[in-house]
PDB file of C-alpha atoms in Angstrom:
ATOM      1  CA  GLN A   1      -3.192  11.924  -3.162  1.00  0.00           C
ATOM      2  CA  LYS A   2      -1.493   8.966  -1.537  1.00  0.00           C
ATOM      3  CA  GLU A   3       1.837   9.638   0.123  1.00  0.00           C
ATOM      4  CA  VAL A   4       3.591   6.835  -1.763  1.00  0.00           C
ATOM      5  CA  GLU A   5       2.067   5.536  -4.975  1.00  0.00           C
ATOM      6  CA  GLN A   6       2.823   2.403  -6.912  1.00  0.00           C
ATOM      7  CA  ASN A   7       1.044   0.641  -9.713  1.00  0.00           C
ATOM      8  CA  SER A   8      -0.374  -2.528  -8.182  1.00  0.00           C
ATOM      9  CA  GLY A   9       0.217  -4.573 -11.315  1.00  0.00           C
ATOM     10  CA  PRO A  10       0.624  -7.368 -11.973  1.00  0.00           C
ATOM     11  CA  LEU A  11       3.611  -6.526 -14.098  1.00  0.00           C
ATOM     12  CA  SER A  12       4.490  -9.489 -16.257  1.00  0.00           C
ATOM     13  CA  VAL A  13       7.903  -9.815 -17.885  1.00  0.00           C
ATOM     14  CA  PRO A  14       9.548 -12.757 -19.634  1.00  0.00           C
ATOM     15  CA  GLU A  15      12.493 -14.467 -18.038  1.00  0.00           C
ATOM     16  CA  GLY A  16      15.725 -12.654 -18.838  1.00  0.00           C
ATOM     17  CA  ALA A  17      14.060  -9.309 -19.497  1.00  0.00           C
ATOM     18  CA  ILE A  18      14.396  -6.078 -17.527  1.00  0.00           C
ATOM     19  CA  ALA A  19      11.630  -5.368 -15.045  1.00  0.00           C
ATOM     20  CA  SER A  20      10.993  -1.702 -14.281  1.00  0.00           C
ATOM     21  CA  LEU A  21       9.121  -0.802 -11.121  1.00  0.00           C
ATOM     22  CA  ASN A  22       8.089   2.757 -10.382  1.00  0.00           C
ATOM     23  CA  CYS A  23       7.147   4.751  -7.328  1.00  0.00           C
ATOM     24  CA  THR A  24       6.163   8.370  -6.743  1.00  0.00           C
ATOM     25  CA  TYR A  25       5.944  10.182  -3.436  1.00  0.00           C
ATOM     26  CA  SER A  26       4.201  13.333  -2.363  1.00  0.00           C
ATOM     27  CA  ASP A  27       6.428  14.809   0.344  1.00  0.00           C
ATOM     28  CA  ARG A  28       9.188  16.803  -1.304  1.00  0.00           C
ATOM     29  CA  GLY A  29      11.118  16.779   1.954  1.00  0.00           C
ATOM     30  CA  SER A  30      11.547  12.996   1.916  1.00  0.00           C
ATOM     31  CA  GLN A  31      15.110  12.015   2.536  1.00  0.00           C
ATOM     32  CA  SER A  32      15.650   8.311   2.070  1.00  0.00           C
ATOM     33  CA  PHE A  33      14.074   5.644  -0.030  1.00  0.00           C
ATOM     34  CA  PHE A  34      13.925   1.889   0.154  1.00  0.00           C
ATOM     35  CA  TRP A  35      12.845  -1.012  -1.970  1.00  0.00           C
ATOM     36  CA  TYR A  36      11.644  -4.158  -0.237  1.00  0.00           C
ATOM     37  CA  ARG A  37      10.627  -7.477  -1.753  1.00  0.00           C
ATOM     38  CA  GLN A  38       7.780  -9.435  -0.209  1.00  0.00           C
ATOM     39  CA  TYR A  39       6.947 -12.979  -1.184  1.00  0.00           C
ATOM     40  CA  SER A  40       3.401 -14.122  -0.602  1.00  0.00           C
ATOM     41  CA  GLY A  41       2.818 -14.875   3.061  1.00  0.00           C
ATOM     42  CA  LYS A  42       6.251 -13.616   4.091  1.00  0.00           C
ATOM     43  CA  SER A  43       7.566 -10.402   5.581  1.00  0.00           C
ATOM     44  CA  PRO A  44       9.439  -7.772   3.546  1.00  0.00           C
ATOM     45  CA  GLU A  45      13.137  -8.112   2.895  1.00  0.00           C
ATOM     46  CA  LEU A  46      15.351  -5.191   2.011  1.00  0.00           C
ATOM     47  CA  ILE A  47      16.667  -5.020  -1.534  1.00  0.00           C
ATOM     48  CA  MET A  48      18.165  -1.553  -1.736  1.00  0.00           C
ATOM     49  CA  SER A  49      18.255   1.860  -0.190  1.00  0.00           C
ATOM     50  CA  ILE A  50      18.995   5.106  -1.997  1.00  0.00           C
ATOM     51  CA  TYR A  51      19.521   8.564  -0.600  1.00  0.00           C
ATOM     52  CA  SER A  52      20.800  10.839  -3.361  1.00  0.00           C
ATOM     53  CA  ASN A  53      19.784  11.585  -6.920  1.00  0.00           C
ATOM     54  CA  GLY A  54      20.999   9.253  -9.608  1.00  0.00           C
ATOM     55  CA  ASP A  55      21.500   5.541  -9.941  1.00  0.00           C
ATOM     56  CA  LYS A  56      22.671   2.969  -7.439  1.00  0.00           C
ATOM     57  CA  GLU A  57      23.525  -0.511  -8.613  1.00  0.00           C
ATOM     58  CA  ASP A  58      23.744  -3.745  -6.638  1.00  0.00           C
ATOM     59  CA  GLY A  59      24.067  -6.886  -8.689  1.00  0.00           C
ATOM     60  CA  ARG A  60      21.046  -7.239 -10.950  1.00  0.00           C
ATOM     61  CA  PHE A  61      19.238  -4.405  -9.187  1.00  0.00           C
ATOM     62  CA  THR A  62      19.470  -0.687  -9.937  1.00  0.00           C
ATOM     63  CA  ALA A  63      17.625   1.938  -7.957  1.00  0.00           C
ATOM     64  CA  GLN A  64      17.066   5.333  -9.530  1.00  0.00           C
ATOM     65  CA  LEU A  65      16.095   8.476  -7.646  1.00  0.00           C
ATOM     66  CA  ASN A  66      14.918  11.802  -9.018  1.00  0.00           C
ATOM     67  CA  LYS A  67      13.981  14.122  -6.179  1.00  0.00           C
ATOM     68  CA  ALA A  68      12.920  16.940  -8.495  1.00  0.00           C
ATOM     69  CA  SER A  69      10.298  14.684 -10.027  1.00  0.00           C
ATOM     70  CA  GLN A  70       9.631  12.897  -6.710  1.00  0.00           C
ATOM     71  CA  TYR A  71      10.189   9.603  -8.393  1.00  0.00           C
ATOM     72  CA  VAL A  72      12.095   6.481  -7.488  1.00  0.00           C
ATOM     73  CA  SER A  73      12.378   3.327  -9.535  1.00  0.00           C
ATOM     74  CA  LEU A  74      13.837  -0.147  -9.360  1.00  0.00           C
ATOM     75  CA  LEU A  75      15.226  -1.979 -12.363  1.00  0.00           C
ATOM     76  CA  ILE A  76      15.762  -5.714 -12.248  1.00  0.00           C
ATOM     77  CA  ARG A  77      18.016  -7.025 -15.002  1.00  0.00           C
ATOM     78  CA  ASP A  78      17.946 -10.609 -16.250  1.00  0.00           C
ATOM     79  CA  SER A  79      14.680 -11.244 -14.417  1.00  0.00           C
ATOM     80  CA  GLN A  80      14.276 -14.716 -12.971  1.00  0.00           C
ATOM     81  CA  PRO A  81      11.122 -16.594 -11.933  1.00  0.00           C
ATOM     82  CA  SER A  82      12.397 -16.320  -8.359  1.00  0.00           C
ATOM     83  CA  ASP A  83      12.036 -12.541  -8.661  1.00  0.00           C
ATOM     84  CA  SER A  84       8.269 -12.978  -8.807  1.00  0.00           C
ATOM     85  CA  ALA A  85       7.023 -11.164  -5.717  1.00  0.00           C
ATOM     86  CA  THR A  86       5.488  -7.905  -4.574  1.00  0.00           C
ATOM     87  CA  TYR A  87       7.901  -5.004  -4.487  1.00  0.00           C
ATOM     88  CA  LEU A  88       7.274  -2.342  -1.874  1.00  0.00           C
ATOM     89  CA  CYS A  89       8.561   1.190  -2.140  1.00  0.00           C
ATOM     90  CA  ALA A  90       9.137   2.867   1.222  1.00  0.00           C
ATOM     91  CA  VAL A  91       9.931   6.472   1.952  1.00  0.00           C
ATOM     92  CA  ASN A  92      11.433   8.031   5.060  1.00  0.00           C
ATOM     93  CA  ARG A  93      10.145  11.551   5.339  1.00  0.00           C
ATOM     94  CA  GLY A  94      12.648  12.440   8.001  1.00  0.00           C
ATOM     95  CA  GLY A  95      11.814  14.257  11.169  1.00  0.00           C
ATOM     96  CA  GLY A  96      11.309  12.444  14.428  1.00  0.00           C
ATOM     97  CA  GLY A  97      11.158   8.679  14.546  1.00  0.00           C
ATOM     98  CA  ASN A  98      12.480   7.893  11.062  1.00  0.00           C
ATOM     99  CA  LYS A  99       9.205   6.247  10.167  1.00  0.00           C
ATOM    100  CA  LEU A 100       8.691   4.618   6.807  1.00  0.00           C
ATOM    101  CA  THR A 101       5.637   5.119   4.651  1.00  0.00           C
ATOM    102  CA  PHE A 102       4.992   2.220   2.320  1.00  0.00           C
ATOM    103  CA  GLY A 103       3.335   2.091  -1.041  1.00  0.00           C
ATOM    104  CA  THR A 104       0.817  -0.635  -1.737  1.00  0.00           C
ATOM    105  CA  GLY A 105       3.368  -2.571  -3.751  1.00  0.00           C
ATOM    106  CA  THR A 106       3.711  -3.767  -7.326  1.00  0.00           C
ATOM    107  CA  GLN A 107       3.240  -7.444  -8.046  1.00  0.00           C
ATOM    108  CA  LEU A 108       5.878  -8.725 -10.444  1.00  0.00           C
ATOM    109  CA  LYS A 109       5.465 -11.957 -12.382  1.00  0.00           C
ATOM    110  CA  VAL A 110       8.433 -13.321 -14.287  1.00  0.00           C
ATOM    111  CA  GLU A 111       7.246 -15.824 -16.828  1.00  0.00           C
ATOM    112  CA  LEU A 112       9.203 -18.719 -18.282  1.00  0.00           C
TER     113      LEU A 112
ATOM    114  CA  GLY B   1      23.889  -9.606   9.997  1.00  0.00           C
ATOM    115  CA  ALA B   2      20.754  -7.636  10.877  1.00  0.00           C
ATOM    116  CA  VAL B   3      18.565 -10.590  11.757  1.00  0.00           C
ATOM    117  CA  VAL B   4      15.227 -10.062  13.456  1.00  0.00           C
ATOM    118  CA  SER B   5      13.140 -12.899  14.836  1.00  0.00           C
ATOM    119  CA  GLN B   6       9.511 -13.056  15.892  1.00  0.00           C
ATOM    120  CA  HIS B   7       7.701 -15.538  18.049  1.00  0.00           C
ATOM    121  CA  PRO B   8       5.280 -17.146  17.589  1.00  0.00           C
ATOM    122  CA  SER B   9       5.067 -17.364  13.817  1.00  0.00           C
ATOM    123  CA  ARG B  10       1.428 -18.324  13.949  1.00  0.00           C
ATOM    124  CA  VAL B  11      -1.189 -18.215  16.680  1.00  0.00           C
ATOM    125  CA  ILE B  12      -4.850 -19.094  16.883  1.00  0.00           C
ATOM    126  CA  CYS B  13      -6.806 -17.892  19.878  1.00  0.00           C
ATOM    127  CA  LYS B  14     -10.340 -17.523  21.099  1.00  0.00           C
ATOM    128  CA  SER B  15     -12.100 -14.188  21.093  1.00  0.00           C
ATOM    129  CA  GLY B  16     -11.505 -12.289  24.327  1.00  0.00           C
ATOM    130  CA  THR B  17      -8.089 -13.702  25.091  1.00  0.00           C
ATOM    131  CA  SER B  18      -4.773 -11.847  24.982  1.00  0.00           C
ATOM    132  CA  VAL B  19      -1.859 -12.729  22.758  1.00  0.00           C
ATOM    133  CA  LYS B  20       1.761 -11.696  23.196  1.00  0.00           C
ATOM    134  CA  ILE B  21       4.147 -11.449  20.245  1.00  0.00           C
ATOM    135  CA  GLU B  22       7.892 -11.133  20.749  1.00  0.00           C
ATOM    136  CA  CYS B  23      10.316  -9.389  18.435  1.00  0.00           C
ATOM    137  CA  ARG B  24      14.048  -9.851  18.907  1.00  0.00           C
ATOM    138  CA  SER B  25      17.078  -8.396  17.175  1.00  0.00           C
ATOM    139  CA  LEU B  26      19.585 -11.243  17.163  1.00  0.00           C
ATOM    140  CA  ASP B  27      22.841  -9.636  16.108  1.00  0.00           C
ATOM    141  CA  PHE B  28      22.481  -5.934  16.738  1.00  0.00           C
ATOM    142  CA  GLN B  29      21.087  -3.572  19.309  1.00  0.00           C
ATOM    143  CA  ALA B  30      17.763  -2.164  18.241  1.00  0.00           C
ATOM    144  CA  THR B  31      17.196   1.220  19.798  1.00  0.00           C
ATOM    145  CA  THR B  32      13.963   1.528  17.859  1.00  0.00           C
ATOM    146  CA  MET B  33      11.451  -1.125  16.905  1.00  0.00           C
ATOM    147  CA  PHE B  34       8.356  -0.705  14.802  1.00  0.00           C
ATOM    148  CA  TRP B  35       5.160  -2.723  14.764  1.00  0.00           C
ATOM    149  CA  TYR B  36       3.149  -3.082  11.569  1.00  0.00           C
ATOM    150  CA  ARG B  37      -0.051  -4.801  10.624  1.00  0.00           C
ATOM    151  CA  GLN B  38      -0.833  -6.089   7.160  1.00  0.00           C
ATOM    152  CA  PHE B  39      -4.204  -7.264   5.914  1.00  0.00           C
ATOM    153  CA  PRO B  40      -4.425  -9.534   2.852  1.00  0.00           C
ATOM    154  CA  LYS B  41      -3.370  -7.822  -0.358  1.00  0.00           C
ATOM    155  CA  LYS B  42      -2.825  -4.551   1.488  1.00  0.00           C
ATOM    156  CA  SER B  43       0.327  -2.693   2.336  1.00  0.00           C
ATOM    157  CA  LEU B  44       1.999  -2.463   5.682  1.00  0.00           C
ATOM    158  CA  MET B  45       0.377  -0.088   8.119  1.00  0.00           C
ATOM    159  CA  LEU B  46       2.529   1.234  10.932  1.00  0.00           C
ATOM    160  CA  MET B  47       0.894   0.732  14.299  1.00  0.00           C
ATOM    161  CA  ALA B  48       3.485   2.108  16.684  1.00  0.00           C
ATOM    162  CA  THR B  49       7.101   3.006  17.226  1.00  0.00           C
ATOM    163  CA  SER B  50       8.898   1.889  20.347  1.00  0.00           C
ATOM    164  CA  ASN B  51      12.176   3.155  21.696  1.00  0.00           C
ATOM    165  CA  GLU B  52      14.065   1.178  24.285  1.00  0.00           C
ATOM    166  CA  GLY B  53      13.196   2.285  27.764  1.00  0.00           C
ATOM    167  CA  SER B  54      10.404   4.674  26.848  1.00  0.00           C
ATOM    168  CA  LYS B  55       6.730   4.553  26.035  1.00  0.00           C
ATOM    169  CA  ALA B  56       5.661   3.601  22.550  1.00  0.00           C
ATOM    170  CA  THR B  57       4.304   6.189  20.145  1.00  0.00           C
ATOM    171  CA  TYR B  58       1.097   5.021  18.498  1.00  0.00           C
ATOM    172  CA  GLU B  59      -0.188   5.993  15.089  1.00  0.00           C
ATOM    173  CA  GLN B  60      -3.505   7.720  14.776  1.00  0.00           C
ATOM    174  CA  GLY B  61      -6.376   5.306  15.132  1.00  0.00           C
ATOM    175  CA  VAL B  62      -4.406   2.614  16.951  1.00  0.00           C
ATOM    176  CA  GLU B  63      -5.700   1.940  20.450  1.00  0.00           C
ATOM    177  CA  LYS B  64      -2.812   1.955  22.878  1.00  0.00           C
ATOM    178  CA  ASP B  65      -4.800   0.121  25.548  1.00  0.00           C
ATOM    179  CA  LYS B  66      -5.587  -2.668  23.140  1.00  0.00           C
ATOM    180  CA  PHE B  67      -2.147  -3.039  21.618  1.00  0.00           C
ATOM    181  CA  LEU B  68       0.318  -2.933  24.492  1.00  0.00           C
ATOM    182  CA  ILE B  69       3.931  -2.475  23.498  1.00  0.00           C
ATOM    183  CA  ASN B  70       6.936  -2.959  25.717  1.00  0.00           C
ATOM    184  CA  HIS B  71      10.537  -2.381  24.674  1.00  0.00           C
ATOM    185  CA  ALA B  72      12.396  -3.306  27.827  1.00  0.00           C
ATOM    186  CA  SER B  73      15.790  -4.062  26.324  1.00  0.00           C
ATOM    187  CA  LEU B  74      17.851  -3.240  23.257  1.00  0.00           C
ATOM    188  CA  THR B  75      17.047  -6.611  21.719  1.00  0.00           C
ATOM    189  CA  LEU B  76      13.446  -7.292  22.679  1.00  0.00           C
ATOM    190  CA  SER B  77      10.095  -5.660  22.082  1.00  0.00           C
ATOM    191  CA  THR B  78       6.721  -7.237  22.740  1.00  0.00           C
ATOM    192  CA  LEU B  79       3.262  -6.524  21.371  1.00  0.00           C
ATOM    193  CA  THR B  80       0.294  -7.770  23.369  1.00  0.00           C
ATOM    194  CA  VAL B  81      -3.079  -7.815  21.685  1.00  0.00           C
ATOM    195  CA  THR B  82      -5.519  -7.604  24.579  1.00  0.00           C
ATOM    196  CA  SER B  83      -9.067  -8.958  24.433  1.00  0.00           C
ATOM    197  CA  ALA B  84      -8.570 -10.031  20.862  1.00  0.00           C
ATOM    198  CA  HIS B  85     -11.506 -10.084  18.468  1.00  0.00           C
ATOM    199  CA  PRO B  86     -11.879 -11.609  15.008  1.00  0.00           C
ATOM    200  CA  GLU B  87     -11.241  -8.225  13.382  1.00  0.00           C
ATOM    201  CA  ASP B  88      -7.776  -8.253  14.968  1.00  0.00           C
ATOM    202  CA  SER B  89      -6.857 -11.233  12.815  1.00  0.00           C
ATOM    203  CA  SER B  90      -3.980 -10.075  10.673  1.00  0.00           C
ATOM    204  CA  PHE B  91      -0.295 -10.444   9.869  1.00  0.00           C
ATOM    205  CA  TYR B  92       1.740  -8.596  12.491  1.00  0.00           C
ATOM    206  CA  ILE B  93       5.289  -7.710  11.540  1.00  0.00           C
ATOM    207  CA  CYS B  94       7.971  -6.014  13.579  1.00  0.00           C
ATOM    208  CA  SER B  95      11.062  -4.246  12.337  1.00  0.00           C
ATOM    209  CA  ALA B  96      14.153  -3.033  14.093  1.00  0.00           C
ATOM    210  CA  ARG B  97      16.598  -0.221  13.529  1.00  0.00           C
ATOM    211  CA  SER B  98      19.939   0.312  15.172  1.00  0.00           C
ATOM    212  CA  GLN B  99      20.999   3.607  16.688  1.00  0.00           C
ATOM    213  CA  GLY B 100      21.984   6.005  13.951  1.00  0.00           C
ATOM    214  CA  GLY B 101      20.862   3.616  11.254  1.00  0.00           C
ATOM    215  CA  GLU B 102      18.114   4.366   8.779  1.00  0.00           C
ATOM    216  CA  THR B 103      17.367   0.902   7.517  1.00  0.00           C
ATOM    217  CA  GLN B 104      14.605  -1.133   9.096  1.00  0.00           C
ATOM    218  CA  TYR B 105      15.072  -4.883   9.162  1.00  0.00           C
ATOM    219  CA  PHE B 106      11.923  -6.918   9.355  1.00  0.00           C
ATOM    220  CA  GLY B 107      11.065  -9.966  11.369  1.00  0.00           C
ATOM    221  CA  PRO B 108       9.341 -12.907   9.683  1.00  0.00           C
ATOM    222  CA  GLY B 109       5.916 -11.882  10.969  1.00  0.00           C
ATOM    223  CA  THR B 110       3.240 -13.421  13.151  1.00  0.00           C
ATOM    224  CA  ARG B 111      -0.034 -14.548  11.693  1.00  0.00           C
ATOM    225  CA  LEU B 112      -2.840 -14.097  14.212  1.00  0.00           C
ATOM    226  CA  LEU B 113      -6.223 -15.729  13.797  1.00  0.00           C
ATOM    227  CA  VAL B 114      -8.895 -14.913  16.352  1.00  0.00           C
ATOM    228  CA  LEU B 115     -11.845 -17.260  16.361  1.00  0.00           C
TER     229      LEU B 115
END
């Protein structure tokens, strides 16, 4: 079992729709969770972090965390073509070093 | 805030040569910097963690004598790929984290092509 799992996609949604991106993780002791967006050929950029169960909203983005189910998701409302990218889920398992483990990413395509 | 730069952005070198990549935190002090490698259509793989003033900690399978990391100041870390070979061609990305912070901020990456 991979430590952080994401569906590779592509996930296609029409412009203006809600895109839902999912991520599961294997280490129940994981403490903090991050969503990064990566455009083709570019490095990741931080979208959101979430540390406690529930929802966290920032503009069009909502991160949801359920530690009991070891599940974290990202919702993108009013999807725009510029949201088309690969979304990486990253998990900090805690302990020394605060290292992140990344999923393989979900490719999102927002279609006109 | 939280801007990280990398230099060079792209480098082409001959097999057997060494290449140095710089990673700088421009507006914060980075007590910890991370070096990743990403192959096409793959996720980021952590190579090593460097803390200012101490030796880097390498991930399993990463050769420390081949990938030399120096973190001499709170704003600069360098990765030197020694005796580069074509299989070292990849996208190298650094990230930086401030003391007490959990978020890693990524540099723009360096694309290395070894001929």
